[in-house]
Tab-separated table of C-alpha atoms in Angstrom:
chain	number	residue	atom	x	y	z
G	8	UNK	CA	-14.539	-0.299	0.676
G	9	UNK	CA	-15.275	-3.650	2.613
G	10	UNK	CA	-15.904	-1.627	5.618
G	11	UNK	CA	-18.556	1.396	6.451
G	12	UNK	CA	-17.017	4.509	7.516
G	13	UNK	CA	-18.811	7.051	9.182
G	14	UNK	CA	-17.549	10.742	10.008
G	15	UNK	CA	-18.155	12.174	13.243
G	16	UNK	CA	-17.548	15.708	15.559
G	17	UNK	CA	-15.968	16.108	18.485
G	18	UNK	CA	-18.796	14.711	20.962
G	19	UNK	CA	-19.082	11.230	19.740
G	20	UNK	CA	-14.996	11.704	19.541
G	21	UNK	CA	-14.504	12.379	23.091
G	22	UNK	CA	-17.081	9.572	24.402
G	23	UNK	CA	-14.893	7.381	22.200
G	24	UNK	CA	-11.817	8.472	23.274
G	25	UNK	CA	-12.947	7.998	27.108
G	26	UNK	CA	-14.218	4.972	26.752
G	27	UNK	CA	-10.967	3.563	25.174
G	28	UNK	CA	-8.798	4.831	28.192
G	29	UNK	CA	-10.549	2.684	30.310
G	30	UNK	CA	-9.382	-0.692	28.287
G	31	UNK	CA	-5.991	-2.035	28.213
G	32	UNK	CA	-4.462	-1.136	25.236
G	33	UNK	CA	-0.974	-1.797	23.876
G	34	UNK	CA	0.064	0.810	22.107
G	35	UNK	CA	2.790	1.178	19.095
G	36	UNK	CA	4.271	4.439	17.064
G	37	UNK	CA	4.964	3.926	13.044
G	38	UNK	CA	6.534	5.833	10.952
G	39	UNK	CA	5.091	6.215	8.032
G	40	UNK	CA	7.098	9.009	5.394
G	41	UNK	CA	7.468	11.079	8.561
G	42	UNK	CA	4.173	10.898	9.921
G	43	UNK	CA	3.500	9.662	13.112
G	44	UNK	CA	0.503	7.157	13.131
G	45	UNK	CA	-0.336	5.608	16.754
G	46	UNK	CA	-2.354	2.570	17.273
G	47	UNK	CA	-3.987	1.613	20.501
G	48	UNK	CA	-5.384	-2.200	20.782
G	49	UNK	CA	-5.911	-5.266	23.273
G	50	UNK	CA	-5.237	-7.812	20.825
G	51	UNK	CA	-1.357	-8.501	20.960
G	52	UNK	CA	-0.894	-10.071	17.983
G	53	UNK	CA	-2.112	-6.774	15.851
G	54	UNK	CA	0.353	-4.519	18.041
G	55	UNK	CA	3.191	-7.375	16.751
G	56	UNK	CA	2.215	-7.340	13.368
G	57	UNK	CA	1.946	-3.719	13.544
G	58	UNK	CA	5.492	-3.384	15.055
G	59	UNK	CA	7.118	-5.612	12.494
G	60	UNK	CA	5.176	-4.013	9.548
G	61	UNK	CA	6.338	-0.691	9.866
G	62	UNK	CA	9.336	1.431	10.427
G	63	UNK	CA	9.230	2.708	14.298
G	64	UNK	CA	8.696	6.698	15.478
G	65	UNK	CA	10.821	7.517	18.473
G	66	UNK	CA	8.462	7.109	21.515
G	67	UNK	CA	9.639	11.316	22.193
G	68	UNK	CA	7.033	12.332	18.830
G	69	UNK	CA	4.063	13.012	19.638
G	70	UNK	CA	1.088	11.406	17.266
G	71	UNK	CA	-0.137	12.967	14.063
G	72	UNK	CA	-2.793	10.606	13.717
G	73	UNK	CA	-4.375	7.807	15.732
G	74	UNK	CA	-6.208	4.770	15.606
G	75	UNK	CA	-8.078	2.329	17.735
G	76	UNK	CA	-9.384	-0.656	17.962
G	77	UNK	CA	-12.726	-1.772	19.728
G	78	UNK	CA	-14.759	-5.402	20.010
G	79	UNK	CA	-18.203	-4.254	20.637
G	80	UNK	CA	-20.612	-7.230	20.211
G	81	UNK	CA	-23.681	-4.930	20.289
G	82	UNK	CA	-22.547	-3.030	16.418
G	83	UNK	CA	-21.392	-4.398	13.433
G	84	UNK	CA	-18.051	-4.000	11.468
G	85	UNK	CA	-17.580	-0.386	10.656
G	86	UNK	CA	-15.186	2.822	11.251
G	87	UNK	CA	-16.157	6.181	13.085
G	88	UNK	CA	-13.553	8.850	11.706
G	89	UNK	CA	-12.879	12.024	13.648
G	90	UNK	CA	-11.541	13.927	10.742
G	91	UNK	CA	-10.096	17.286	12.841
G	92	UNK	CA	-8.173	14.955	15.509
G	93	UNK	CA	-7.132	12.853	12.799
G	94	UNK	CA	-8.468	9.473	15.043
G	95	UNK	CA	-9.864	6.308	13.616
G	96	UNK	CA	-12.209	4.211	15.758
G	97	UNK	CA	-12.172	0.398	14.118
G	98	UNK	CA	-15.387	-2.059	15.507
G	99	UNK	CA	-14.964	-5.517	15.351
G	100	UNK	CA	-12.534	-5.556	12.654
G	101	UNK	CA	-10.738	-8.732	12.255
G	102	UNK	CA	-8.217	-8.725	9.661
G	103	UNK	CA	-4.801	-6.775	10.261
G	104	UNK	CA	-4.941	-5.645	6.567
G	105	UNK	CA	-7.689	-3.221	6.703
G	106	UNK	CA	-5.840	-1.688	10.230
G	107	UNK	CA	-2.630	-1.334	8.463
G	108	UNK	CA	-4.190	0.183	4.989
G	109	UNK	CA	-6.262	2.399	7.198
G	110	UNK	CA	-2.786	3.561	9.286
G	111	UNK	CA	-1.629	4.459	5.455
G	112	UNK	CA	-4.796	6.208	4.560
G	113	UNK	CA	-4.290	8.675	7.624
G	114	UNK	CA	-0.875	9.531	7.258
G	115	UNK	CA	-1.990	9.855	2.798
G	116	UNK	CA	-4.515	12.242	4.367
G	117	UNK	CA	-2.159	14.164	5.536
G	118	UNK	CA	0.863	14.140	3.647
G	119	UNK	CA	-1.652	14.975	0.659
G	120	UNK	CA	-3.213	17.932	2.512
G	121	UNK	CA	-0.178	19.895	4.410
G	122	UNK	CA	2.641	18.745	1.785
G	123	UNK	CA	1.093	18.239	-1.386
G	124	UNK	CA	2.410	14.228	-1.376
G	125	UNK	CA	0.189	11.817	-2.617
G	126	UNK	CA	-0.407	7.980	-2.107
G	127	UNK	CA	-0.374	5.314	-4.223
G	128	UNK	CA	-1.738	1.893	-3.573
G	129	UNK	CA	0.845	-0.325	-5.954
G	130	UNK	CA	3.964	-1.804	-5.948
G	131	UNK	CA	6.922	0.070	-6.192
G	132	UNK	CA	10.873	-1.334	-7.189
G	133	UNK	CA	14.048	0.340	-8.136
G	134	UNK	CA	15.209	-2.323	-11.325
G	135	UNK	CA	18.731	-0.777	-12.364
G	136	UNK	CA	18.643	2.465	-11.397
G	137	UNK	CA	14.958	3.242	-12.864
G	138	UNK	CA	11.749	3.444	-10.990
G	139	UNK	CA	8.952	0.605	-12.102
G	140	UNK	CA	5.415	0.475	-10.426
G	141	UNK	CA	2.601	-1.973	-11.076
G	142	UNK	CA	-0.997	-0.528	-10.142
G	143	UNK	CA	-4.097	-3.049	-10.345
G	144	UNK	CA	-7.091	-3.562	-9.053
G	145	UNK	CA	-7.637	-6.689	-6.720
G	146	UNK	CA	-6.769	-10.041	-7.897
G	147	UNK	CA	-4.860	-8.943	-11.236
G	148	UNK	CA	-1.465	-10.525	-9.852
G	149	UNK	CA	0.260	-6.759	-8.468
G	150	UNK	CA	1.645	-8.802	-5.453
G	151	UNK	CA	2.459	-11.789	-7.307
G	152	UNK	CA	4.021	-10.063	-10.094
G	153	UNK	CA	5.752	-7.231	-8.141
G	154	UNK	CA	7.592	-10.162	-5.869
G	155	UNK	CA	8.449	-12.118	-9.202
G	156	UNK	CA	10.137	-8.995	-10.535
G	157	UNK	CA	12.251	-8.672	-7.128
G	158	UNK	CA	13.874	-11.662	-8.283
G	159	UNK	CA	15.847	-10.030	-11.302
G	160	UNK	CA	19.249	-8.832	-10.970
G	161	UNK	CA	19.595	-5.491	-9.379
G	162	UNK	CA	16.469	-5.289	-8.431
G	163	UNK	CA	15.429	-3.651	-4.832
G	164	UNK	CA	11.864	-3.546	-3.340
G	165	UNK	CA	10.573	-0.105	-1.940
G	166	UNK	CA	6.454	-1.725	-1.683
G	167	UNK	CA	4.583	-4.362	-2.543
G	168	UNK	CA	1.690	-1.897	-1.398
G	169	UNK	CA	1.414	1.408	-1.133
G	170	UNK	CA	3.638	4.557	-1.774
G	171	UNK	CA	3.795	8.314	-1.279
G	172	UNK	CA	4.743	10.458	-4.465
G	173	UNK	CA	5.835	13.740	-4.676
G	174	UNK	CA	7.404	15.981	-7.791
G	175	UNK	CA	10.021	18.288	-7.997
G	176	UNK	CA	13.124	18.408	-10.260
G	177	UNK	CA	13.641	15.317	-12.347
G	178	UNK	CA	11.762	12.477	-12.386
G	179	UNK	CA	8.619	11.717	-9.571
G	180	UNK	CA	10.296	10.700	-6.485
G	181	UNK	CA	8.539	7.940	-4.856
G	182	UNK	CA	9.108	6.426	-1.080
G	183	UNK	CA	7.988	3.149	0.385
G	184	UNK	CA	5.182	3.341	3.512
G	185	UNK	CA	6.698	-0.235	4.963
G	186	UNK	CA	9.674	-2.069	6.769
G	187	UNK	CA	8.056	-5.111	5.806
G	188	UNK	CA	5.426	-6.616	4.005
G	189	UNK	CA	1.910	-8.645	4.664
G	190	UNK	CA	2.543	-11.553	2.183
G	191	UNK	CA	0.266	-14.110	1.336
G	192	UNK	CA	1.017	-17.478	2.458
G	193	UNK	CA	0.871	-18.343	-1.516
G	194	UNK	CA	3.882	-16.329	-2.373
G	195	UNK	CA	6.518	-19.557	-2.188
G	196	UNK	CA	3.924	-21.551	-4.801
G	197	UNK	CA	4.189	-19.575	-6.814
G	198	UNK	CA	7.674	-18.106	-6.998
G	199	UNK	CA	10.268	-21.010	-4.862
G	200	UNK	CA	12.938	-18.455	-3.873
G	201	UNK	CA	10.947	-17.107	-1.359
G	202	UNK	CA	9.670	-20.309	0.331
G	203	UNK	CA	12.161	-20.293	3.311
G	204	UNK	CA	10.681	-16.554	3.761
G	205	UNK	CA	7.439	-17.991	4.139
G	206	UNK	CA	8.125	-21.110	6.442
G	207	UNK	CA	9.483	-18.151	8.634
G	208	UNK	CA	6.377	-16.144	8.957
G	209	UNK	CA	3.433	-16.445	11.098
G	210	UNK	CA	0.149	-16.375	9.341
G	211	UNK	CA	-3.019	-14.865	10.678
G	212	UNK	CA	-6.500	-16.334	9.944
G	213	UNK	CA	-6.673	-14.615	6.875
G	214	UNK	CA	-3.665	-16.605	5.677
G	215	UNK	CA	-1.412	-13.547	5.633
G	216	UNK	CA	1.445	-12.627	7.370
G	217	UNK	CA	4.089	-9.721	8.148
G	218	UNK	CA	7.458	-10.808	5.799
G	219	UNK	CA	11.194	-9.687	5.895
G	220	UNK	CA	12.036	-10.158	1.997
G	221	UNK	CA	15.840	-9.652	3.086
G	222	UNK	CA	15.827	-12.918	4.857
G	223	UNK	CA	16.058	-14.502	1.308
G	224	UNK	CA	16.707	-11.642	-0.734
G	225	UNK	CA	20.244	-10.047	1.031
G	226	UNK	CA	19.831	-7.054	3.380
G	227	UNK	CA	20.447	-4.185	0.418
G	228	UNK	CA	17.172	-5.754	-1.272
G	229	UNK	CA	14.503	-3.167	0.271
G	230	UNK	CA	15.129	0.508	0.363
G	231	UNK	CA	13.269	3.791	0.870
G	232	UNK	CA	12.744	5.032	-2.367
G	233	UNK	CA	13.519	5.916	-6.470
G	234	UNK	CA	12.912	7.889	-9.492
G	235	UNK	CA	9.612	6.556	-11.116
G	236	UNK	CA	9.917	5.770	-14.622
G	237	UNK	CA	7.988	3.010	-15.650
G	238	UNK	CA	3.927	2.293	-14.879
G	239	UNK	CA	2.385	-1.173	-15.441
G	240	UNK	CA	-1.428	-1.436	-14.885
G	241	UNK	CA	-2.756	-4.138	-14.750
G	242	UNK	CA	-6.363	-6.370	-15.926
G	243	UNK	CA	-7.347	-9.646	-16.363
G	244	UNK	CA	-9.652	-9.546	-19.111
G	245	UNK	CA	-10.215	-12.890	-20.910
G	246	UNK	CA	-12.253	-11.274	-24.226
G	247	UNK	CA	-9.153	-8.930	-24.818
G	248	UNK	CA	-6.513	-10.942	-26.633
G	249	UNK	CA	-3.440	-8.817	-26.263
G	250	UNK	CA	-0.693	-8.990	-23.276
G	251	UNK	CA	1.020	-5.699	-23.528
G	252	UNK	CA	-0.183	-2.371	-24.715
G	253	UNK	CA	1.828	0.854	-24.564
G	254	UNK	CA	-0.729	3.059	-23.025
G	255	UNK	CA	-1.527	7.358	-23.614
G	256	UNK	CA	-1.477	9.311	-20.397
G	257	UNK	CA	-5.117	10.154	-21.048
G	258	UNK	CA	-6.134	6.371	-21.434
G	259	UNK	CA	-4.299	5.369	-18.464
G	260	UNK	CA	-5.809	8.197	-16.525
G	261	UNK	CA	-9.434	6.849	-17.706
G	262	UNK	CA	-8.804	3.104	-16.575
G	263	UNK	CA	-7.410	4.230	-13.416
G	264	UNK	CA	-10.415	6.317	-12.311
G	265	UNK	CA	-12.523	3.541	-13.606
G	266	UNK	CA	-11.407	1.497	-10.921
G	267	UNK	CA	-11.368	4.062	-8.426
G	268	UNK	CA	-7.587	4.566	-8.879
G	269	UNK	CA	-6.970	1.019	-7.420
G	270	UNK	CA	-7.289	2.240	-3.971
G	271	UNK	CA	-10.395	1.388	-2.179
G	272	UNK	CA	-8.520	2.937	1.575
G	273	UNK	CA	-9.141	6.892	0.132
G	274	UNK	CA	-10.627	7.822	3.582
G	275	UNK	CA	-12.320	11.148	2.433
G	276	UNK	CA	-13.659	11.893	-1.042
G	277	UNK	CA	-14.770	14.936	-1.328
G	278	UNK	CA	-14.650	16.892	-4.377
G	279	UNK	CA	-11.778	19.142	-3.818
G	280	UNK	CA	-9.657	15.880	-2.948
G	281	UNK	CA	-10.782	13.631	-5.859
G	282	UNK	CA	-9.960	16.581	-8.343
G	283	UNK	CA	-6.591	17.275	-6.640
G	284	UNK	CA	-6.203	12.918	-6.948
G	285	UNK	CA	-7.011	13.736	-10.435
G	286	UNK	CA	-4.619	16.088	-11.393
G	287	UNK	CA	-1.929	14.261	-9.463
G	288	UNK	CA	-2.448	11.059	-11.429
G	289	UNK	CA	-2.749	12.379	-14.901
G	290	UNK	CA	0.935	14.307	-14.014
G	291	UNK	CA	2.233	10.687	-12.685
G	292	UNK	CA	1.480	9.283	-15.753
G	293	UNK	CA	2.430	11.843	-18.448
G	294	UNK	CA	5.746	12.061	-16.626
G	295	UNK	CA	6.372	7.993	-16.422
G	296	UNK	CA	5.940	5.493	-19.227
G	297	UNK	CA	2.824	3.257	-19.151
G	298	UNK	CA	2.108	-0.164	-20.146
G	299	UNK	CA	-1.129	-2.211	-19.582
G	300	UNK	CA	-0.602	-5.805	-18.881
G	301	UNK	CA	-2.966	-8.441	-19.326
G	302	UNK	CA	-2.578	-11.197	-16.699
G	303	UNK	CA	-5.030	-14.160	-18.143
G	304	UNK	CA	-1.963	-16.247	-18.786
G	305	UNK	CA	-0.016	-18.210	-15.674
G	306	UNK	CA	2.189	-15.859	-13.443
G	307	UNK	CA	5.566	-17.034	-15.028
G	308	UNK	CA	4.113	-15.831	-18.669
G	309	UNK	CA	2.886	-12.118	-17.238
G	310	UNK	CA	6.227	-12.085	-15.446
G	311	UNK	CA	8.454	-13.028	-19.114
G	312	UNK	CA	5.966	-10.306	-20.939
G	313	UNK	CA	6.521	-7.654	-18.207
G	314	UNK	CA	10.365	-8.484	-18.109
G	315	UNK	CA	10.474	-8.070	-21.737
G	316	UNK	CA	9.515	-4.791	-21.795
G	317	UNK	CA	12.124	-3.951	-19.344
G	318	UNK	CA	15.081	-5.912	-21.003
G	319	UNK	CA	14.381	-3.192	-23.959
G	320	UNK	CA	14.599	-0.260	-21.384
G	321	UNK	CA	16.437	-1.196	-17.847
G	322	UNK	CA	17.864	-4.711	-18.630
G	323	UNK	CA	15.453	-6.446	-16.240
């Protein structure tokens, strides 16, 4: 986690809470799989980005969970968690992405806790009918690839992020977190369909910015949710020759808790929760079909090797 996070009672909650009614916040509802997540902020352009990111709660729900943001030149970058109230106190944090991934780590909390739905942080499409997710760590292409998949024929986006799954009848059922996405300003080099997306989109100073794939993709391009049939993790290891590997539930499970299952926004980790994480993951996987992708070669050959897979299965 790029950020310290600290827990803390009710005392330190209230002074908080007291000393952010005194500033002039805006304030914006999400949505986010039925939970109501409120931020509170003076910077504008985070209340925009928030707006445009995610789907909106009707101002009549109250908040689930809260979060908000304070520039306090006398402390360093950190969070102060109130985990009872369900609040998040941000210092001095300057990039949008941690905000939003922290908004998704509340709501995980407690979809995870009261309705036994658990997050995700990957990219999610429906390609034909089936379910396909890729799960990485950082800098392994998930974005890149997950965006270059969107481009095949019958092909929707639910994330390019993060996703909530839960299991019943059939296959897992996953749903999006998102309206939109935080693209990198990158995304047209690499992949040219989506270059009039980004000459739409105001970047931050992180070079990222809040996307709407169905300006270039056709409104139908993005929905809700899918079956999940099909997991591709992801590595970029140059000593390992090999591109794809059909991958045992029990392997996958191992590389996954390796790398902390890819999500470094799992807000409490206590025992209980990392076991429950546990057994959630290794039903994912022995439920989907896994594949481990190597992504040492450009982003066009990952995307044919990927794709190839699929053509055998969905027709991608």
């Amino acid at each position: 986690m790029a950020y310290r996070l600290v827990e803390i009672g009710d005392g330190r909650s209230c002074e908080l809470t007291r000393r952010c009614s005194a500033l002039n916040n805006y304030s914006a509802k999400a949505d986010i799989n039925g939970v109501c997540v409120q931020l509170f902020t003076e910077n504008k352009t985070y209340a925009d980005m928030w707006s445009d990111n995610f789907y909106h709660m009707s101002d009549s729900v109250r908040s689930h969970a809260r979060i908000y943001c304070l520039t306090d030149p006398d402390t360093d970058l950190h969070a102060e968690y109130d985990v009872g109230n369900r609040t998040m106190f941000l210092f001095n944090f300057d990039y949008y992405g941690w905000v939003k991934s922290i908004a998704l780590g509340l709501a995980g909390n407690i979809l995870e806790d009261a309705h036994s739905i658990y997050s995700v942080h990957g990219a999610a499409l429906d390609i034909d009918g089936s379910g396909v997710t890729l799960i990485a760590p950082s800098k392994t292409g998930k974005t890149t690839q997950s965006w270059g998949l969107l481009r095949a024929e019958n092909s929707h986006l639910i994330t390019d992020d993060w996703y909530f799954v839960s299991f019943g009848c059939g296959r897992p059922r996953v749903e999006g977190s998102e309206r939109n996405c935080y693209i990198d300003a990158d995304i047209g080099d690499v992949w040219e369909e989506y270059r009039p997306l980004v000459s739409e989109v105001r970047f931050d100073n992180k070079g990222r910015g809040i996307g709407n794939v169905r300006w270039v993709a056709g409104e139908g391009s993005v929905i809700r949710g899918t079956g999940m049939r099909y997991v591709f993790l992801l590595k970029r290891d140059h000593d390992d020759p090999s591109v794809v590997t059909r991958m045992e539930p029990d392997d996958a499970l191992e590389y996954l808790k390796s790398h902390d299952y890819c999500n470094p926004h799992q807000l409490l980790r206590d025992e209980a929760r990392m076991a429950r994480r546990e057994a959630f993951f290794r039903r994912y996987l022995t439920e989907c079909e896994t594949f481990m992708v190597n992504t040492t070669g450009t982003a066009e050959q990952t995307q044919a090797a990927i794709r190839e897979v699929l053509r055998e299965r969905c027709g991608a």
